[in-house]
Short mmCIF file of C-alpha atoms and ligand atoms in Angstrom, two decimals:
data_model
loop_
_atom_site.label_atom_id
_atom_site.label_comp_id
_atom_site.label_asym_id
_atom_site.label_seq_id
_atom_site.Cartn_x
_atom_site.Cartn_y
_atom_site.Cartn_z
CA MET D 743 -79.11 52.37 17.64
CA ASN D 744 -81.73 49.85 16.54
CA ASN D 745 -84.57 51.71 14.84
CA GLY D 746 -86.59 48.66 13.95
CA PRO D 747 -89.92 47.82 15.57
CA VAL D 748 -89.94 46.79 19.27
CA TYR D 749 -92.25 44.01 20.32
CA ALA D 750 -93.77 43.01 23.63
CA THR D 751 -95.08 39.57 24.42
CA TYR D 752 -98.50 39.86 25.69
CA GLU D 753 -100.85 36.99 26.50
CA SER D 754 -98.77 34.73 24.20
CA CYS D 755 -99.04 37.24 21.26
CA SER D 756 -96.31 39.37 20.01
CA ILE D 757 -97.50 42.99 19.87
CA GLU D 758 -95.46 45.78 18.27
CA ILE D 759 -94.87 48.69 20.65
CA PRO D 760 -95.67 52.01 18.95
CA LYS D 761 -93.05 54.60 18.29
CA PRO D 762 -92.77 57.40 20.85
CA PHE D 763 -95.79 59.81 20.54
CA LEU D 764 -97.67 62.65 22.10
CA LEU D 765 -101.43 62.13 22.35
CA VAL D 766 -103.62 65.16 22.59
CA ILE D 767 -107.17 64.34 23.83
CA PHE D 768 -109.85 66.91 23.27
CA GLY D 769 -112.72 66.45 25.72
CA ALA D 770 -110.32 64.99 28.25
CA SER D 771 -112.65 65.43 31.22
CA GLY D 772 -115.72 64.07 29.41
CA ASP D 773 -117.55 60.81 29.66
CA LEU D 774 -115.88 58.90 26.80
CA SER D 775 -112.40 59.89 28.06
CA GLN D 776 -113.11 58.88 31.67
CA LYS D 777 -114.99 55.66 30.88
CA LYS D 778 -113.06 54.29 27.93
CA LEU D 779 -109.96 56.19 26.73
CA PHE D 780 -108.03 56.66 29.95
CA PRO D 781 -108.67 53.22 31.39
CA ALA D 782 -107.58 51.76 28.07
CA LEU D 783 -104.41 53.95 27.97
CA TYR D 784 -103.52 53.11 31.52
CA ARG D 785 -103.87 49.41 30.92
CA LEU D 786 -101.76 49.55 27.77
CA ASP D 787 -99.06 51.38 29.72
CA ARG D 788 -99.20 49.05 32.75
CA ASP D 789 -98.87 46.11 30.41
CA GLY D 790 -95.78 47.47 28.75
CA LEU D 791 -97.43 48.17 25.43
CA LEU D 792 -96.75 51.94 25.35
CA PRO D 793 -93.27 53.36 24.94
CA ARG D 794 -92.00 55.14 28.03
CA ASN D 795 -91.25 58.23 25.97
CA SER D 796 -94.90 58.92 25.22
CA CYS D 797 -97.08 61.41 26.97
CA ILE D 798 -100.64 62.57 27.01
CA LEU D 799 -101.95 66.11 26.94
CA GLY D 800 -105.63 66.30 27.97
CA THR D 801 -107.52 69.38 26.92
CA ALA D 802 -111.07 70.67 27.61
CA ARG D 803 -112.88 73.87 28.25
CA THR D 804 -112.92 73.62 32.11
CA ALA D 805 -110.06 75.44 33.79
CA MET D 806 -108.41 73.01 36.14
CA GLU D 807 -104.99 72.57 37.81
CA GLN D 808 -102.90 69.73 36.44
CA SER D 809 -103.06 68.00 39.86
CA THR D 810 -106.89 68.21 39.83
CA PHE D 811 -106.97 66.68 36.29
CA ARG D 812 -104.69 63.82 37.32
CA GLU D 813 -106.85 63.15 40.34
CA LEU D 814 -110.01 63.12 38.18
CA ILE D 815 -108.44 60.66 35.83
CA ARG D 816 -107.12 58.47 38.67
CA GLN D 817 -110.61 58.25 40.09
CA SER D 818 -112.19 57.28 36.80
CA ILE D 819 -109.57 54.64 36.06
CA GLU D 820 -109.95 53.16 39.51
CA LYS D 821 -113.69 53.13 39.05
CA ALA D 822 -113.37 51.45 35.67
CA LEU D 823 -110.78 48.85 36.76
CA GLY D 824 -111.61 48.21 40.40
CA LYS D 825 -109.12 45.79 41.96
CA ASP D 826 -107.17 45.77 38.72
CA PHE D 827 -105.91 49.23 39.53
CA ASP D 828 -102.27 49.31 40.53
CA ARG D 829 -100.83 52.35 42.26
CA LYS D 830 -97.26 51.91 41.04
CA ALA D 831 -98.41 51.61 37.47
CA TRP D 832 -100.54 54.74 37.96
CA ASP D 833 -97.60 56.71 39.24
CA ILE D 834 -95.56 55.87 36.11
CA PHE D 835 -98.50 56.64 33.84
CA SER D 836 -99.68 59.82 35.53
CA ALA D 837 -96.19 61.38 35.48
CA ARG D 838 -96.71 61.70 31.73
CA LEU D 839 -100.18 63.13 31.92
CA TYR D 840 -100.74 66.86 31.34
CA TYR D 841 -103.60 69.32 31.06
CA HIS D 842 -104.37 72.42 29.07
CA SER D 843 -107.78 74.27 29.18
CA GLY D 844 -109.02 76.36 26.43
CA ALA D 845 -112.07 77.21 24.38
CA TYR D 846 -112.32 75.13 21.17
CA ASP D 847 -113.11 78.27 19.12
CA ASP D 848 -110.31 80.38 20.50
CA PRO D 849 -107.21 80.52 18.13
CA ALA D 850 -105.04 81.76 21.00
CA SER D 851 -105.71 78.49 22.83
CA TYR D 852 -104.28 76.50 19.91
CA THR D 853 -101.27 78.79 19.75
CA LYS D 854 -100.70 78.19 23.44
CA MET D 855 -101.22 74.43 22.95
CA LYS D 856 -98.62 74.45 20.27
CA GLY D 857 -96.09 75.92 22.67
CA ILE D 858 -97.01 73.24 25.33
CA ILE D 859 -96.69 70.48 22.68
CA LYS D 860 -93.20 71.65 21.61
CA ASP D 861 -92.06 71.66 25.22
CA LEU D 862 -93.51 68.21 25.91
CA GLU D 863 -91.91 66.89 22.74
CA GLN D 864 -88.61 68.19 23.93
CA ASP D 865 -89.04 66.78 27.48
CA HIS D 866 -90.28 63.34 26.39
CA GLN D 867 -88.42 62.97 23.13
CA THR D 868 -91.57 62.00 21.28
CA ARG D 869 -89.99 62.68 17.91
CA ALA D 870 -92.75 64.93 16.67
CA ASN D 871 -95.19 62.05 16.41
CA ARG D 872 -98.64 63.42 17.34
CA ILE D 873 -102.12 62.08 17.65
CA PHE D 874 -105.14 64.38 18.11
CA TYR D 875 -108.15 62.44 19.49
CA LEU D 876 -111.52 64.10 19.33
CA ALA D 877 -113.53 62.82 22.27
CA VAL D 878 -115.96 65.72 21.98
CA PRO D 879 -119.58 66.24 20.84
CA PRO D 880 -119.78 66.11 16.99
CA THR D 881 -121.03 69.68 16.94
CA VAL D 882 -117.42 70.92 17.70
CA TYR D 883 -115.58 68.52 15.30
CA GLU D 884 -115.41 70.99 12.44
CA LEU D 885 -114.29 73.82 14.65
CA ILE D 886 -111.43 71.82 16.20
CA ILE D 887 -110.34 70.36 12.91
CA ALA D 888 -110.27 73.81 11.24
CA ASN D 889 -108.29 75.29 14.14
CA LEU D 890 -105.75 72.45 14.03
CA GLY D 891 -105.25 73.45 10.41
CA ILE D 892 -105.04 77.19 10.98
CA SER D 893 -102.57 76.72 13.89
CA GLY D 894 -100.36 74.54 11.72
CA LEU D 895 -100.76 71.67 14.21
CA SER D 896 -102.07 69.36 11.45
CA LYS D 897 -98.80 69.54 9.60
CA GLU D 898 -96.26 66.75 9.92
CA GLU D 899 -92.90 68.08 11.18
CA GLY D 900 -90.59 65.11 10.86
CA GLY D 901 -92.89 62.65 12.60
CA PHE D 902 -96.48 61.44 12.00
CA THR D 903 -99.63 63.39 12.76
CA HIS D 904 -102.88 61.45 13.09
CA VAL D 905 -106.34 62.67 13.88
CA ALA D 906 -108.80 60.18 15.52
CA ILE D 907 -112.49 60.96 15.38
CA GLU D 908 -115.31 59.14 17.00
CA LYS D 909 -118.65 58.29 15.38
CA PRO D 910 -121.06 59.74 14.42
CA ILE D 911 -119.43 60.91 11.18
CA GLY D 912 -122.33 63.12 10.10
CA SER D 913 -125.97 62.47 10.65
CA ASP D 914 -126.86 61.94 7.02
CA LEU D 915 -125.17 61.92 3.61
CA ALA D 916 -124.80 65.64 3.23
CA SER D 917 -123.39 66.24 6.69
CA ALA D 918 -120.96 63.26 6.40
CA LYS D 919 -119.69 64.61 3.09
CA GLN D 920 -119.34 68.04 4.66
CA LEU D 921 -117.32 66.68 7.62
CA ASN D 922 -115.14 64.52 5.27
CA ALA D 923 -114.45 67.63 3.18
CA VAL D 924 -113.37 69.62 6.24
CA LEU D 925 -111.14 66.66 7.33
CA ARG D 926 -109.57 66.34 3.87
CA ALA D 927 -108.99 70.09 3.68
CA THR D 928 -106.80 69.85 6.76
CA PHE D 929 -105.40 66.24 6.76
CA LEU D 930 -104.58 63.62 4.20
CA GLU D 931 -106.77 60.52 4.24
CA ARG D 932 -103.82 58.45 5.59
CA GLN D 933 -103.72 60.72 8.66
CA ILE D 934 -107.50 60.28 9.43
CA TYR D 935 -108.69 57.58 11.84
CA ARG D 936 -112.48 57.30 11.91
CA MET D 937 -113.23 55.05 14.83
CA ASP D 938 -115.68 52.23 15.01
CA HIS D 939 -114.97 50.42 18.21
CA TYR D 940 -116.97 47.28 17.01
CA LEU D 941 -114.17 46.55 14.50
CA ALA D 942 -111.68 46.39 17.30
CA LYS D 943 -113.45 43.65 19.11
CA GLU D 944 -111.31 40.50 18.90
CA THR D 945 -114.18 38.34 17.65
CA VAL D 946 -115.05 40.83 14.93
CA GLN D 947 -111.45 40.74 13.72
CA ASN D 948 -111.67 36.97 13.81
CA ILE D 949 -114.40 36.91 11.18
CA LEU D 950 -111.88 37.36 8.40
CA MET D 951 -109.33 34.94 9.85
CA PHE D 952 -112.13 32.39 10.28
CA ARG D 953 -113.41 32.80 6.72
CA PHE D 954 -110.18 33.11 4.93
CA ALA D 955 -107.66 31.02 6.89
CA ASN D 956 -109.75 27.85 6.72
CA ALA D 957 -110.33 25.97 3.51
CA ILE D 958 -113.47 24.20 4.81
CA PHE D 959 -115.86 27.13 5.30
CA GLU D 960 -115.31 29.50 2.41
CA PRO D 961 -116.47 27.07 -0.32
CA LEU D 962 -119.85 26.92 1.42
CA TRP D 963 -120.02 30.69 2.01
CA ASN D 964 -122.43 31.62 -0.77
CA ARG D 965 -125.88 31.44 -2.22
CA ARG D 966 -125.59 27.73 -3.15
CA TYR D 967 -125.44 26.64 0.44
CA ILE D 968 -126.62 29.51 2.60
CA ASP D 969 -130.30 30.21 3.07
CA HIS D 970 -129.97 33.48 4.95
CA VAL D 971 -127.85 35.36 7.46
CA GLN D 972 -128.96 37.14 10.64
CA ILE D 973 -126.87 39.85 12.35
CA THR D 974 -128.04 40.84 15.84
CA VAL D 975 -126.72 43.56 18.13
CA ALA D 976 -129.12 43.56 21.12
CA GLU D 977 -128.70 45.59 24.23
CA SER D 978 -130.43 45.32 27.53
CA ILE D 979 -129.56 48.84 28.62
CA GLY D 980 -131.75 51.85 27.69
CA ILE D 981 -130.46 55.13 26.43
CA GLU D 982 -128.93 55.94 29.84
CA ASN D 983 -128.18 59.72 30.20
CA ARG D 984 -127.81 60.22 26.42
CA ALA D 985 -131.30 61.50 25.48
CA GLY D 986 -129.81 64.69 23.97
CA TYR D 987 -127.85 62.70 21.49
CA TYR D 988 -130.26 59.76 21.06
CA GLU D 989 -133.32 61.81 20.38
CA LYS D 990 -131.56 63.13 17.22
CA ALA D 991 -129.87 59.85 16.34
CA GLY D 992 -132.21 56.94 16.96
CA ILE D 993 -131.24 53.31 16.30
CA LEU D 994 -130.47 53.57 12.55
CA ARG D 995 -127.88 56.32 12.95
CA ASP D 996 -126.54 54.99 16.21
CA MET D 997 -126.03 51.37 15.36
CA PHE D 998 -126.81 50.53 11.75
CA GLN D 999 -124.87 53.14 9.76
CA ASN D 1000 -121.68 52.03 11.46
CA HIS D 1001 -121.40 48.95 13.65
CA ILE D 1002 -123.97 46.72 11.96
CA PHE D 1003 -123.07 47.64 8.40
CA GLN D 1004 -119.46 46.94 9.29
CA LEU D 1005 -120.36 43.44 10.56
CA LEU D 1006 -122.39 42.90 7.35
CA ALA D 1007 -119.43 43.92 5.24
CA LEU D 1008 -117.02 41.54 7.01
CA THR D 1009 -119.50 38.69 6.66
CA ALA D 1010 -120.20 39.31 2.99
CA MET D 1011 -116.97 40.64 1.47
CA GLU D 1012 -114.69 38.92 -0.99
CA PRO D 1013 -111.20 37.94 0.11
CA PRO D 1014 -108.66 40.64 -0.77
CA SER D 1015 -105.47 39.40 -2.28
CA VAL D 1016 -103.43 40.58 0.71
CA PHE D 1017 -104.44 41.30 4.29
CA GLU D 1018 -103.58 44.90 4.07
CA SER D 1019 -105.52 47.95 5.22
CA GLU D 1020 -106.44 49.51 1.86
CA ARG D 1021 -107.25 46.18 0.18
CA VAL D 1022 -109.54 45.09 3.04
CA ARG D 1023 -111.26 48.45 3.01
CA ASP D 1024 -111.78 48.27 -0.72
CA GLU D 1025 -113.54 44.93 -0.46
CA LYS D 1026 -115.82 46.32 2.28
CA VAL D 1027 -116.87 49.27 0.19
CA LYS D 1028 -117.67 46.93 -2.67
CA VAL D 1029 -120.19 45.22 -0.45
CA PHE D 1030 -121.84 48.54 0.40
CA ARG D 1031 -121.99 49.39 -3.25
CA SER D 1032 -123.80 46.07 -3.96
CA ILE D 1033 -126.56 46.56 -1.39
CA ARG D 1034 -129.85 47.03 -3.05
CA PRO D 1035 -131.24 50.44 -2.16
CA PHE D 1036 -134.17 50.43 0.26
CA PRO D 1037 -137.19 51.80 -1.67
CA PRO D 1038 -138.45 54.84 0.31
CA ASP D 1039 -142.02 54.24 -0.86
CA SER D 1040 -142.24 50.57 0.28
CA LEU D 1041 -140.00 50.56 3.34
CA THR D 1042 -142.46 48.43 5.35
CA ASP D 1043 -141.46 45.45 3.16
CA CYS D 1044 -137.97 45.50 4.62
CA LEU D 1045 -137.94 47.63 7.76
CA VAL D 1046 -139.64 47.34 11.19
CA LEU D 1047 -139.11 50.09 13.81
CA GLY D 1048 -139.86 49.98 17.49
CA GLN D 1049 -139.72 51.96 20.71
CA TYR D 1050 -139.40 50.47 24.16
CA GLU D 1051 -142.20 50.49 26.68
CA LYS D 1052 -141.74 50.03 30.43
CA GLY D 1053 -140.71 46.49 31.60
CA THR D 1054 -137.68 45.02 33.19
CA ASP D 1055 -133.95 44.93 32.56
CA GLY D 1056 -133.66 41.52 34.12
CA SER D 1057 -133.23 42.74 37.67
CA LYS D 1058 -135.47 45.72 38.09
CA GLU D 1059 -138.46 47.59 36.69
CA VAL D 1060 -137.49 50.18 34.06
CA VAL D 1061 -139.38 53.05 32.47
CA ALA D 1062 -140.58 53.48 28.89
CA TYR D 1063 -138.41 55.47 26.41
CA GLN D 1064 -141.00 58.22 26.57
CA GLN D 1065 -140.35 58.53 30.34
CA GLU D 1066 -136.57 58.70 30.05
CA LYS D 1067 -135.08 62.03 31.20
CA GLY D 1068 -134.66 64.45 28.27
CA VAL D 1069 -136.94 62.66 25.85
CA ARG D 1070 -139.51 64.87 24.11
CA PRO D 1071 -143.13 64.01 24.88
CA GLY D 1072 -144.58 62.03 22.02
CA SER D 1073 -141.08 61.34 20.62
CA MET D 1074 -141.06 59.15 17.51
CA THR D 1075 -137.38 58.19 17.84
CA PRO D 1076 -136.90 54.45 17.12
CA THR D 1077 -134.99 52.43 19.70
CA TYR D 1078 -135.26 49.20 17.67
CA ALA D 1079 -134.99 48.34 14.02
CA ALA D 1080 -135.07 45.13 11.96
CA LEU D 1081 -133.98 45.52 8.41
CA LYS D 1082 -133.85 43.08 5.48
CA VAL D 1083 -130.96 43.61 3.15
CA HIS D 1084 -130.20 42.15 -0.29
CA ILE D 1085 -126.70 42.12 -1.69
CA ASP D 1086 -126.90 42.16 -5.48
CA ASN D 1087 -123.79 40.25 -6.50
CA TRP D 1088 -122.81 36.94 -7.73
CA ARG D 1089 -122.10 35.40 -4.33
CA TRP D 1090 -125.19 36.59 -2.47
CA ASN D 1091 -127.97 36.89 -5.00
CA GLY D 1092 -131.19 35.71 -3.39
CA VAL D 1093 -129.78 35.35 0.12
CA PRO D 1094 -131.34 37.83 2.51
CA PHE D 1095 -129.43 39.36 5.37
CA TYR D 1096 -131.68 40.21 8.31
CA LEU D 1097 -130.24 42.87 10.59
CA ARG D 1098 -131.65 43.83 14.00
CA SER D 1099 -130.63 45.94 16.88
CA GLY D 1100 -132.38 47.53 19.84
CA LYS D 1101 -132.13 48.97 23.30
CA ARG D 1102 -133.82 47.42 26.31
CA LEU D 1103 -134.09 43.92 24.77
CA ALA D 1104 -134.10 40.62 26.55
CA ALA D 1105 -130.27 40.28 26.59
CA LYS D 1106 -126.97 41.99 25.60
CA LYS D 1107 -125.97 39.93 22.69
CA ALA D 1108 -124.14 40.51 19.44
CA GLU D 1109 -123.85 37.66 16.96
CA ILE D 1110 -123.84 36.72 13.32
CA SER D 1111 -125.67 33.51 12.47
CA VAL D 1112 -125.29 31.90 9.11
CA HIS D 1113 -128.23 29.62 8.32
CA TYR D 1114 -127.55 26.91 5.76
CA LYS D 1115 -130.00 25.40 3.38
CA GLY D 1116 -131.48 21.96 4.22
CA VAL D 1117 -130.07 18.85 2.69
CA PRO D 1118 -131.20 18.36 -0.94
CA HIS D 1119 -132.74 14.92 -0.38
CA LEU D 1120 -133.67 13.28 2.95
CA MET D 1121 -133.06 9.60 2.67
CA PHE D 1122 -134.23 9.07 6.23
CA SER D 1123 -137.67 10.52 5.54
CA ARG D 1124 -139.55 7.16 5.81
CA ALA D 1125 -138.14 6.45 9.23
CA MET D 1126 -138.34 9.98 10.56
CA LYS D 1127 -141.47 11.91 11.38
CA GLU D 1128 -139.96 15.30 11.90
CA GLU D 1129 -137.99 17.45 9.50
CA ILE D 1130 -134.36 17.81 10.36
CA GLU D 1131 -133.04 21.22 11.13
CA PRO D 1132 -130.55 22.80 8.70
CA ASN D 1133 -127.06 23.54 9.96
CA THR D 1134 -126.26 26.87 11.53
CA LEU D 1135 -122.95 28.59 12.17
CA VAL D 1136 -122.90 31.25 14.84
CA ILE D 1137 -120.15 33.77 15.40
CA ARG D 1138 -120.76 35.11 18.92
CA ILE D 1139 -119.29 38.56 19.19
CA GLN D 1140 -120.30 39.31 22.76
CA PRO D 1141 -120.68 38.19 25.45
CA ASP D 1142 -119.42 34.56 25.63
CA GLU D 1143 -117.21 35.18 22.51
CA GLY D 1144 -116.90 32.14 20.32
CA ILE D 1145 -118.11 30.21 17.29
CA ASP D 1146 -120.53 27.39 17.27
CA ILE D 1147 -121.71 25.03 14.56
CA THR D 1148 -124.92 23.04 14.88
CA PHE D 1149 -125.09 19.79 12.94
CA GLN D 1150 -127.10 16.60 13.05
CA ALA D 1151 -125.78 13.49 14.74
CA LYS D 1152 -127.28 10.10 15.46
CA SER D 1153 -128.69 9.78 18.88
CA PRO D 1154 -127.70 6.56 20.66
CA GLY D 1155 -130.11 3.68 20.14
CA THR D 1156 -130.96 1.21 17.37
CA LYS D 1157 -133.46 3.39 15.55
CA ILE D 1158 -132.78 6.12 13.03
CA CYS D 1159 -132.93 9.02 15.42
CA LEU D 1160 -131.09 12.28 14.77
CA SER D 1161 -130.69 15.23 17.05
CA PRO D 1162 -128.85 18.58 16.63
CA VAL D 1163 -125.52 18.81 18.42
CA ASN D 1164 -123.19 21.75 18.88
CA MET D 1165 -119.48 22.09 18.18
CA ASP D 1166 -118.44 25.06 20.25
CA PHE D 1167 -115.23 27.02 20.30
CA SER D 1168 -115.03 29.50 23.12
CA TYR D 1169 -112.93 32.49 22.26
CA ARG D 1170 -113.14 34.17 25.67
CA LYS D 1171 -109.84 33.09 27.07
CA PHE D 1172 -108.10 34.38 23.95
CA VAL D 1173 -109.50 37.95 24.21
CA ALA D 1174 -106.53 39.90 25.43
CA LEU D 1175 -106.99 43.57 24.50
CA THR D 1176 -110.26 45.43 24.97
CA ASP D 1177 -111.80 47.22 21.91
CA TYR D 1178 -110.46 50.64 22.97
CA GLU D 1179 -106.95 49.31 23.71
CA ARG D 1180 -106.78 47.67 20.27
CA ILE D 1181 -108.08 50.72 18.42
CA LEU D 1182 -105.78 53.14 20.28
CA LEU D 1183 -102.82 50.89 19.57
CA ASP D 1184 -103.63 50.67 15.87
CA CYS D 1185 -103.95 54.45 15.63
CA MET D 1186 -100.55 54.84 17.35
CA GLN D 1187 -99.01 52.33 15.02
CA GLY D 1188 -100.52 53.81 11.88
CA ASP D 1189 -102.59 50.80 10.89
CA GLN D 1190 -105.84 52.05 9.31
CA MET D 1191 -107.43 48.59 8.76
CA LEU D 1192 -109.89 48.93 11.62
CA PHE D 1193 -110.87 52.47 10.79
CA ILE D 1194 -113.54 53.61 8.38
CA ARG D 1195 -112.50 55.22 5.10
CA ASP D 1196 -114.35 58.29 3.66
CA ASP D 1197 -115.91 56.34 0.84
CA ALA D 1198 -117.39 53.71 3.22
CA VAL D 1199 -118.91 56.42 5.39
CA GLU D 1200 -120.55 58.08 2.47
CA GLN D 1201 -121.72 54.79 0.85
CA THR D 1202 -123.45 53.68 4.07
CA TRP D 1203 -125.08 57.10 4.52
CA SER D 1204 -126.18 57.12 0.94
CA LEU D 1205 -128.02 53.80 1.57
CA LEU D 1206 -129.67 54.98 4.86
CA THR D 1207 -130.40 58.59 4.25
CA PRO D 1208 -133.40 58.24 1.90
CA ALA D 1209 -134.89 55.77 4.36
CA ILE D 1210 -134.30 57.97 7.40
CA GLU D 1211 -135.72 61.00 5.54
CA ALA D 1212 -138.83 59.04 4.58
CA ILE D 1213 -139.27 57.92 8.17
CA GLU D 1214 -138.70 61.41 9.62
CA THR D 1215 -140.91 63.23 7.25
CA GLY D 1216 -143.55 60.63 7.82
CA SER D 1217 -144.00 60.23 4.13
CA GLU D 1218 -143.84 56.45 4.22
CA GLY D 1219 -146.38 55.94 7.05
CA LEU D 1220 -144.14 53.51 8.90
CA THR D 1221 -145.45 52.54 12.30
CA LEU D 1222 -143.40 52.73 15.45
CA HIS D 1223 -144.16 49.45 17.18
CA ALA D 1224 -144.12 49.39 20.90
CA TYR D 1225 -142.22 46.53 22.68
CA ALA D 1226 -141.88 45.76 26.34
CA SER D 1227 -138.50 46.42 27.92
CA GLY D 1228 -136.86 43.08 28.46
CA SER D 1229 -138.65 41.44 25.48
CA GLU D 1230 -137.47 40.05 22.12
CA GLY D 1231 -138.60 43.29 20.33
CA PRO D 1232 -141.74 44.14 18.48
CA ALA D 1233 -143.95 41.32 17.24
CA ASP D 1234 -143.88 42.79 13.74
CA ALA D 1235 -140.10 42.14 13.59
CA ALA D 1236 -140.92 38.51 13.97
CA ALA D 1237 -143.45 38.90 11.14
CA LEU D 1238 -140.70 40.26 8.86
CA LEU D 1239 -139.01 36.85 8.93
CA ARG D 1240 -142.16 34.74 9.28
CA ASN D 1241 -143.47 36.14 5.93
CA ASP D 1242 -140.34 34.77 4.38
CA GLY D 1243 -140.82 31.33 6.17
CA ARG D 1244 -137.98 32.03 8.64
CA VAL D 1245 -137.54 32.80 12.32
CA TRP D 1246 -135.13 34.91 14.36
CA ARG D 1247 -132.77 33.11 16.69
CA PRO D 1248 -133.93 33.80 20.22
CA LEU D 1249 -131.97 36.41 22.16
C1 BG6 S 491 -122.11 52.91 20.66
C2 BG6 S 491 -123.56 53.40 20.68
O1 BG6 S 491 -121.50 53.17 19.50
O2 BG6 S 491 -122.19 51.49 20.89
C3 BG6 S 491 -124.26 53.01 21.99
O3 BG6 S 491 -123.59 54.81 20.55
C4 BG6 S 491 -124.19 51.62 22.18
O4 BG6 S 491 -125.62 53.41 21.93
C5 BG6 S 491 -122.73 51.08 22.09
O5 BG6 S 491 -124.71 51.29 23.49
C6 BG6 S 491 -122.61 49.54 22.17
O6 BG6 S 491 -121.28 49.20 22.29
P1 BG6 S 491 -120.84 47.84 23.08
O7 BG6 S 491 -119.36 47.77 22.85
O8 BG6 S 491 -121.25 47.98 24.48
O9 BG6 S 491 -121.64 46.77 22.41
#
């Protein structure tokens, strides 16, 4: 028998099919499972990327017949995929879908689950490879992890055991350390998969390929040539039905500590000697360690916060954050932040990174733009009245995935006449797997590169926690600037750059 890796050809790529496994999803009837996990798992299975001897055990508190659970999941997959849903593929997928209900704090439920797992492993020959996926509110993370330990389910019994855990990993440095300690008391770091779905977006993964597989960009990727960098993750949606979570989180916890800092690390890191999970994660942590701490007593110099007012989402009128269901009257939760970051190392000294993210902005757009310095001497100055624009390189993460470079070219005619032109590479047709498909596959294959290591979590929290505390205790006197839904964000965010002689790229 050939025990080597098996590959599937998928959209002209060769993708390794994971070894047989059993996936246990906690919170299997919840929002995340229905909207993201099951549609992703179904698509992977339909496209031949999951081994046939794999199976899924959904678990949640609600008592439900297996047939009811399967029907619930069918409906949510059909809703997510629309015409892309295929009945035959569903039949094959759903035949390996099981359900177990139980309270997360009841040890007897884990004992029962252990029995079910053993039976399923026997029936499906999953070779004791297990993944526990926590798609539950963070308040029950520690409880479930501890019970997996007590019941012995965290132990490897001839196969691998992985635990996958969604953000947020803590809500400040102390709680992140506490959660990491609980995780490490039960699992080894190599078994722990802290998810950040931004890292699984194809265009985000492309940042490193683009930087380090081309000789022409990297020599210019430093303070000698780059004036500044902007990282934008803008959303047009509001907080939807998540006031309970969002009121406690706010934009800095929800988007900066994880997604935006990860984008920053990929943009700023040094090349590792090999493209290997630990080496890449080492380099990212070095970036976090080089970020200049944000001084809690003069945060206004580097941070602008905002909260959305009523306005439009492009097609209809929408309410202010204060009027969203579940938001406390007079809430001071920020839904927008713009942050200036300095990286104190040899490569980036003196190059500011401007980060911004917000809900209910003019567009859904995530991009990294690298703004080069102007030419050192303008020999055309006598013939030209206007200044020429410096070059920019934009990595568009979503939508319209791609990379574009703006440079100057002569406009047709006899005179000296320059105008900016774009060289545009569209990545869209290459995007094969969705973020959740990619991240699930990597967790099944045991590749931790796209997952956040404990030290990275703690380092990013140690940067943000003093600022968040200063904001929340009101000690710094930061203002929460109002901005209209559907706008570019608060005017003061524009001032943050204007004071440095720069402007944001329009959304
Ligand atoms: C999540 C945040 O992590 O990312 C949400 O909790 C946000 O508030 C979402 O809307 C954005 O993800 P994406 O993939 O739609 O850009």
